[in-house]
């Protein structure tokens, strides 16, 4: 139970997405444009193969509720920017041209519970953008939990005793 730890912690979005999440063809979802006024949550995808100078071929884009694709910067950015530390702040300055989009951008893989609790600063911890809700699923014998690990940020909390788990992946066909 809860005393033994090992809960699956899900970092779900509070608002529904305006379009499909997870992946589009070969492009993975890397973030969100947070809900704002009449605009709902918009998934942000990374296209690593745009036309551009060598090693500058990355582009973030989003899809609206009608299926229209929109780039978030005016030109591709350097691939190395993906490896820089700094979370949302770095992404907003290097990868997004429009100021309104930059304010709404939140990366999926920002630090979560353990790391957030170690940071001391005013305001919400990095990774907590006000658009997430946390749900913990307590491991119980005989329970099977299935979810889309690409579109749903998650972590497994520390255990206080030995636990065993099985994991597997389903791979969807990529339509081009």
PDB file of C-alpha atoms in Angstrom:
ATOM      1  CA  UNK A   1       0.000   0.000   0.000  1.00  0.00           C
ATOM      2  CA  UNK A   2       0.916   3.653   0.429  1.00  0.00           C
ATOM      3  CA  UNK A   3       3.221   2.895   3.382  1.00  0.00           C
ATOM      4  CA  UNK A   4       5.489   0.823   1.145  1.00  0.00           C
ATOM      5  CA  UNK A   5       5.824   3.503  -1.554  1.00  0.00           C
ATOM      6  CA  UNK A   6       6.273   2.791  -5.246  1.00  0.00           C
ATOM      7  CA  UNK A   7       3.193   4.745  -6.322  1.00  0.00           C
ATOM      8  CA  UNK A   8       2.854   5.654  -9.979  1.00  0.00           C
ATOM      9  CA  UNK A   9       2.586   9.454  -9.966  1.00  0.00           C
ATOM     10  CA  UNK A  10       0.843  10.910 -13.009  1.00  0.00           C
ATOM     11  CA  UNK A  11       1.239  14.574 -13.948  1.00  0.00           C
ATOM     12  CA  UNK A  12      -2.018  15.079 -15.820  1.00  0.00           C
ATOM     13  CA  UNK A  13      -3.152  18.325 -17.429  1.00  0.00           C
ATOM     14  CA  UNK A  14      -6.103  20.047 -15.761  1.00  0.00           C
ATOM     15  CA  UNK A  15      -7.706  21.031 -19.059  1.00  0.00           C
ATOM     16  CA  UNK A  16      -8.494  18.952 -22.128  1.00  0.00           C
ATOM     17  CA  UNK A  17      -6.230  19.122 -25.153  1.00  0.00           C
ATOM     18  CA  UNK A  18      -7.587  20.701 -28.343  1.00  0.00           C
ATOM     19  CA  UNK A  19      -5.985  17.948 -30.475  1.00  0.00           C
ATOM     20  CA  UNK A  20      -4.348  14.531 -30.270  1.00  0.00           C
ATOM     21  CA  UNK A  21      -1.337  14.162 -27.975  1.00  0.00           C
ATOM     22  CA  UNK A  22       1.763  11.969 -27.781  1.00  0.00           C
ATOM     23  CA  UNK A  23       3.210  11.853 -31.284  1.00  0.00           C
ATOM     24  CA  UNK A  24       2.519  12.960 -34.865  1.00  0.00           C
ATOM     25  CA  UNK A  25       4.204  10.699 -37.391  1.00  0.00           C
ATOM     26  CA  UNK A  26       7.859  10.653 -36.208  1.00  0.00           C
ATOM     27  CA  UNK A  27       7.585  13.805 -34.066  1.00  0.00           C
ATOM     28  CA  UNK A  28       7.215  13.388 -30.298  1.00  0.00           C
ATOM     29  CA  UNK A  29       5.276  15.718 -28.060  1.00  0.00           C
ATOM     30  CA  UNK A  30       7.702  17.704 -25.881  1.00  0.00           C
ATOM     31  CA  UNK A  31       5.449  20.279 -24.234  1.00  0.00           C
ATOM     32  CA  UNK A  32       2.216  22.226 -23.985  1.00  0.00           C
ATOM     33  CA  UNK A  33       0.906  25.659 -24.759  1.00  0.00           C
ATOM     34  CA  UNK A  34      -1.101  26.150 -21.576  1.00  0.00           C
ATOM     35  CA  UNK A  35      -4.816  26.966 -21.721  1.00  0.00           C
ATOM     36  CA  UNK A  36      -5.376  30.719 -22.041  1.00  0.00           C
ATOM     37  CA  UNK A  37      -8.686  32.565 -22.441  1.00  0.00           C
ATOM     38  CA  UNK A  38     -10.552  30.819 -25.270  1.00  0.00           C
ATOM     39  CA  UNK A  39      -7.516  28.757 -26.286  1.00  0.00           C
ATOM     40  CA  UNK A  40      -7.395  25.258 -24.778  1.00  0.00           C
ATOM     41  CA  UNK A  41      -4.314  23.168 -24.040  1.00  0.00           C
ATOM     42  CA  UNK A  42      -2.301  22.703 -27.232  1.00  0.00           C
ATOM     43  CA  UNK A  43       0.304  19.931 -27.487  1.00  0.00           C
ATOM     44  CA  UNK A  44       3.754  21.034 -28.705  1.00  0.00           C
ATOM     45  CA  UNK A  45       5.714  18.666 -30.945  1.00  0.00           C
ATOM     46  CA  UNK A  46       9.386  18.557 -31.965  1.00  0.00           C
ATOM     47  CA  UNK A  47      10.273  18.130 -35.635  1.00  0.00           C
ATOM     48  CA  UNK A  48      14.038  17.384 -35.678  1.00  0.00           C
ATOM     49  CA  UNK A  49      14.333  17.255 -39.480  1.00  0.00           C
ATOM     50  CA  UNK A  50      13.518  20.702 -40.870  1.00  0.00           C
ATOM     51  CA  UNK A  51      15.501  22.290 -43.659  1.00  0.00           C
ATOM     52  CA  UNK A  52      18.302  24.432 -42.256  1.00  0.00           C
ATOM     53  CA  UNK A  53      22.044  24.711 -41.724  1.00  0.00           C
ATOM     54  CA  UNK A  54      23.814  21.597 -40.466  1.00  0.00           C
ATOM     55  CA  UNK A  55      22.876  20.876 -36.823  1.00  0.00           C
ATOM     56  CA  UNK A  56      20.166  23.563 -36.886  1.00  0.00           C
ATOM     57  CA  UNK A  57      17.171  21.545 -38.023  1.00  0.00           C
ATOM     58  CA  UNK A  58      14.826  21.513 -35.012  1.00  0.00           C
ATOM     59  CA  UNK A  59      11.406  23.166 -34.930  1.00  0.00           C
ATOM     60  CA  UNK A  60       8.651  23.202 -32.329  1.00  0.00           C
ATOM     61  CA  UNK A  61       5.103  23.312 -33.650  1.00  0.00           C
ATOM     62  CA  UNK A  62       1.561  22.928 -32.407  1.00  0.00           C
ATOM     63  CA  UNK A  63      -1.712  21.673 -33.830  1.00  0.00           C
ATOM     64  CA  UNK A  64      -4.970  23.529 -33.190  1.00  0.00           C
ATOM     65  CA  UNK A  65      -8.435  22.045 -32.736  1.00  0.00           C
ATOM     66  CA  UNK A  66      -9.024  22.079 -36.507  1.00  0.00           C
ATOM     67  CA  UNK A  67      -5.835  20.126 -37.234  1.00  0.00           C
ATOM     68  CA  UNK A  68      -3.876  23.140 -38.522  1.00  0.00           C
ATOM     69  CA  UNK A  69      -0.113  23.025 -37.942  1.00  0.00           C
ATOM     70  CA  UNK A  70       1.694  26.188 -36.746  1.00  0.00           C
ATOM     71  CA  UNK A  71       5.442  26.606 -36.176  1.00  0.00           C
ATOM     72  CA  UNK A  72       6.456  28.261 -32.908  1.00  0.00           C
ATOM     73  CA  UNK A  73       9.598  29.933 -34.246  1.00  0.00           C
ATOM     74  CA  UNK A  74      10.532  31.750 -37.419  1.00  0.00           C
ATOM     75  CA  UNK A  75      13.498  29.472 -38.218  1.00  0.00           C
ATOM     76  CA  UNK A  76      14.893  26.120 -37.050  1.00  0.00           C
ATOM     77  CA  UNK A  77      17.074  26.162 -33.942  1.00  0.00           C
ATOM     78  CA  UNK A  78      20.305  24.356 -33.111  1.00  0.00           C
ATOM     79  CA  UNK A  79      19.984  20.731 -32.096  1.00  0.00           C
ATOM     80  CA  UNK A  80      22.290  21.374 -29.108  1.00  0.00           C
ATOM     81  CA  UNK A  81      19.582  23.574 -27.555  1.00  0.00           C
ATOM     82  CA  UNK A  82      17.698  20.378 -26.726  1.00  0.00           C
ATOM     83  CA  UNK A  83      20.463  19.340 -24.337  1.00  0.00           C
ATOM     84  CA  UNK A  84      20.829  22.612 -22.456  1.00  0.00           C
ATOM     85  CA  UNK A  85      19.674  22.727 -18.858  1.00  0.00           C
ATOM     86  CA  UNK A  86      17.200  25.377 -17.833  1.00  0.00           C
ATOM     87  CA  UNK A  87      13.726  24.014 -18.467  1.00  0.00           C
ATOM     88  CA  UNK A  88      10.918  26.283 -19.624  1.00  0.00           C
ATOM     89  CA  UNK A  89      12.945  29.507 -19.391  1.00  0.00           C
ATOM     90  CA  UNK A  90      15.617  28.337 -21.841  1.00  0.00           C
ATOM     91  CA  UNK A  91      13.057  26.803 -24.192  1.00  0.00           C
ATOM     92  CA  UNK A  92      11.030  30.019 -24.262  1.00  0.00           C
ATOM     93  CA  UNK A  93      14.047  32.130 -25.185  1.00  0.00           C
ATOM     94  CA  UNK A  94      15.730  29.800 -27.697  1.00  0.00           C
ATOM     95  CA  UNK A  95      12.914  27.891 -29.350  1.00  0.00           C
ATOM     96  CA  UNK A  96       9.821  30.138 -29.496  1.00  0.00           C
ATOM     97  CA  UNK A  97       9.570  33.447 -31.402  1.00  0.00           C
ATOM     98  CA  UNK A  98       6.114  34.725 -30.420  1.00  0.00           C
ATOM     99  CA  UNK A  99       5.919  36.293 -26.934  1.00  0.00           C
ATOM    100  CA  UNK A 100       2.384  35.033 -26.238  1.00  0.00           C
ATOM    101  CA  UNK A 101       3.379  31.488 -27.199  1.00  0.00           C
ATOM    102  CA  UNK A 102       6.525  31.752 -25.061  1.00  0.00           C
ATOM    103  CA  UNK A 103       4.459  32.690 -21.980  1.00  0.00           C
ATOM    104  CA  UNK A 104       2.217  29.648 -22.489  1.00  0.00           C
ATOM    105  CA  UNK A 105       4.996  27.111 -23.230  1.00  0.00           C
ATOM    106  CA  UNK A 106       5.617  24.382 -20.670  1.00  0.00           C
ATOM    107  CA  UNK A 107       7.948  21.468 -21.369  1.00  0.00           C
ATOM    108  CA  UNK A 108       6.741  17.990 -20.456  1.00  0.00           C
ATOM    109  CA  UNK A 109      10.010  16.777 -19.023  1.00  0.00           C
ATOM    110  CA  UNK A 110      10.593  19.513 -16.463  1.00  0.00           C
ATOM    111  CA  UNK A 111      11.764  18.333 -13.023  1.00  0.00           C
ATOM    112  CA  UNK A 112       9.043  16.610 -11.052  1.00  0.00           C
ATOM    113  CA  UNK A 113       8.279  15.934  -7.385  1.00  0.00           C
ATOM    114  CA  UNK A 114      11.627  14.900  -5.926  1.00  0.00           C
ATOM    115  CA  UNK A 115      13.677  17.528  -7.746  1.00  0.00           C
ATOM    116  CA  UNK A 116      11.038  20.234  -7.265  1.00  0.00           C
ATOM    117  CA  UNK A 117      10.999  19.673  -3.513  1.00  0.00           C
ATOM    118  CA  UNK A 118      14.765  20.233  -3.323  1.00  0.00           C
ATOM    119  CA  UNK A 119      14.672  23.616  -5.069  1.00  0.00           C
ATOM    120  CA  UNK A 120      14.169  26.590  -2.785  1.00  0.00           C
ATOM    121  CA  UNK A 121      12.671  29.618  -4.507  1.00  0.00           C
ATOM    122  CA  UNK A 122       9.631  31.843  -4.509  1.00  0.00           C
ATOM    123  CA  UNK A 123       6.636  30.762  -6.568  1.00  0.00           C
ATOM    124  CA  UNK A 124       5.838  27.338  -7.951  1.00  0.00           C
ATOM    125  CA  UNK A 125       8.671  24.851  -8.383  1.00  0.00           C
ATOM    126  CA  UNK A 126       9.983  24.209 -11.881  1.00  0.00           C
ATOM    127  CA  UNK A 127       7.671  21.729 -13.547  1.00  0.00           C
ATOM    128  CA  UNK A 128       4.624  23.033 -11.679  1.00  0.00           C
ATOM    129  CA  UNK A 129       2.940  25.458 -14.045  1.00  0.00           C
ATOM    130  CA  UNK A 130      -0.516  25.557 -12.509  1.00  0.00           C
ATOM    131  CA  UNK A 131      -1.838  23.450 -15.375  1.00  0.00           C
ATOM    132  CA  UNK A 132      -0.989  20.085 -13.868  1.00  0.00           C
ATOM    133  CA  UNK A 133      -2.860  17.924 -11.445  1.00  0.00           C
ATOM    134  CA  UNK A 134      -1.137  15.052  -9.719  1.00  0.00           C
ATOM    135  CA  UNK A 135      -2.701  11.633  -9.288  1.00  0.00           C
ATOM    136  CA  UNK A 136      -0.978   8.831  -7.397  1.00  0.00           C
ATOM    137  CA  UNK A 137      -1.858   5.227  -8.158  1.00  0.00           C
ATOM    138  CA  UNK A 138      -1.016   2.875  -5.307  1.00  0.00           C
ATOM    139  CA  UNK A 139       0.448  -0.450  -6.455  1.00  0.00           C
ATOM    140  CA  UNK A 140      -1.780  -3.372  -5.519  1.00  0.00           C
ATOM    141  CA  UNK A 141      -1.124  -7.035  -6.195  1.00  0.00           C
ATOM    142  CA  UNK A 142      -3.026  -8.281  -9.209  1.00  0.00           C
ATOM    143  CA  UNK A 143      -3.522  -4.793 -10.675  1.00  0.00           C
ATOM    144  CA  UNK A 144      -2.637  -3.911 -14.260  1.00  0.00           C
ATOM    145  CA  UNK A 145      -2.128  -0.213 -15.013  1.00  0.00           C
ATOM    146  CA  UNK A 146      -1.954   0.832 -18.673  1.00  0.00           C
ATOM    147  CA  UNK A 147      -1.357   4.373 -19.905  1.00  0.00           C
ATOM    148  CA  UNK A 148       0.328   6.303 -22.723  1.00  0.00           C
ATOM    149  CA  UNK A 149       3.757   7.029 -21.261  1.00  0.00           C
ATOM    150  CA  UNK A 150       4.659   9.386 -24.121  1.00  0.00           C
ATOM    151  CA  UNK A 151       1.762  11.775 -23.658  1.00  0.00           C
ATOM    152  CA  UNK A 152       1.444  11.490 -19.872  1.00  0.00           C
ATOM    153  CA  UNK A 153       4.435  12.623 -17.796  1.00  0.00           C
ATOM    154  CA  UNK A 154       4.915  10.230 -14.917  1.00  0.00           C
ATOM    155  CA  UNK A 155       7.323   8.954 -12.312  1.00  0.00           C
ATOM    156  CA  UNK A 156       7.515   6.083  -9.849  1.00  0.00           C
ATOM    157  CA  UNK A 157       7.916   7.224  -6.263  1.00  0.00           C
ATOM    158  CA  UNK A 158      10.557   5.745  -3.973  1.00  0.00           C
ATOM    159  CA  UNK A 159       9.823   2.333  -2.489  1.00  0.00           C
ATOM    160  CA  UNK A 160      10.390   1.311   1.118  1.00  0.00           C
ATOM    161  CA  UNK A 161      10.643  -2.412   0.390  1.00  0.00           C
ATOM    162  CA  UNK A 162      11.399  -4.704  -2.527  1.00  0.00           C
ATOM    163  CA  UNK A 163       8.867  -4.522  -5.360  1.00  0.00           C
ATOM    164  CA  UNK A 164       8.608  -6.215  -8.711  1.00  0.00           C
ATOM    165  CA  UNK A 165       7.031  -4.785 -11.810  1.00  0.00           C
ATOM    166  CA  UNK A 166       6.604  -5.655 -15.452  1.00  0.00           C
ATOM    167  CA  UNK A 167       6.589  -3.114 -18.224  1.00  0.00           C
ATOM    168  CA  UNK A 168       6.100  -3.300 -21.944  1.00  0.00           C
ATOM    169  CA  UNK A 169       5.461  -1.080 -24.915  1.00  0.00           C
ATOM    170  CA  UNK A 170       2.972  -1.082 -27.750  1.00  0.00           C
ATOM    171  CA  UNK A 171       4.271   0.549 -30.906  1.00  0.00           C
ATOM    172  CA  UNK A 172       1.792   2.098 -33.270  1.00  0.00           C
ATOM    173  CA  UNK A 173       2.149   2.066 -37.022  1.00  0.00           C
ATOM    174  CA  UNK A 174       3.489   5.366 -38.324  1.00  0.00           C
ATOM    175  CA  UNK A 175       1.431   6.710 -41.201  1.00  0.00           C
ATOM    176  CA  UNK A 176       3.194   9.023 -43.628  1.00  0.00           C
TER     177      UNK A 176
END
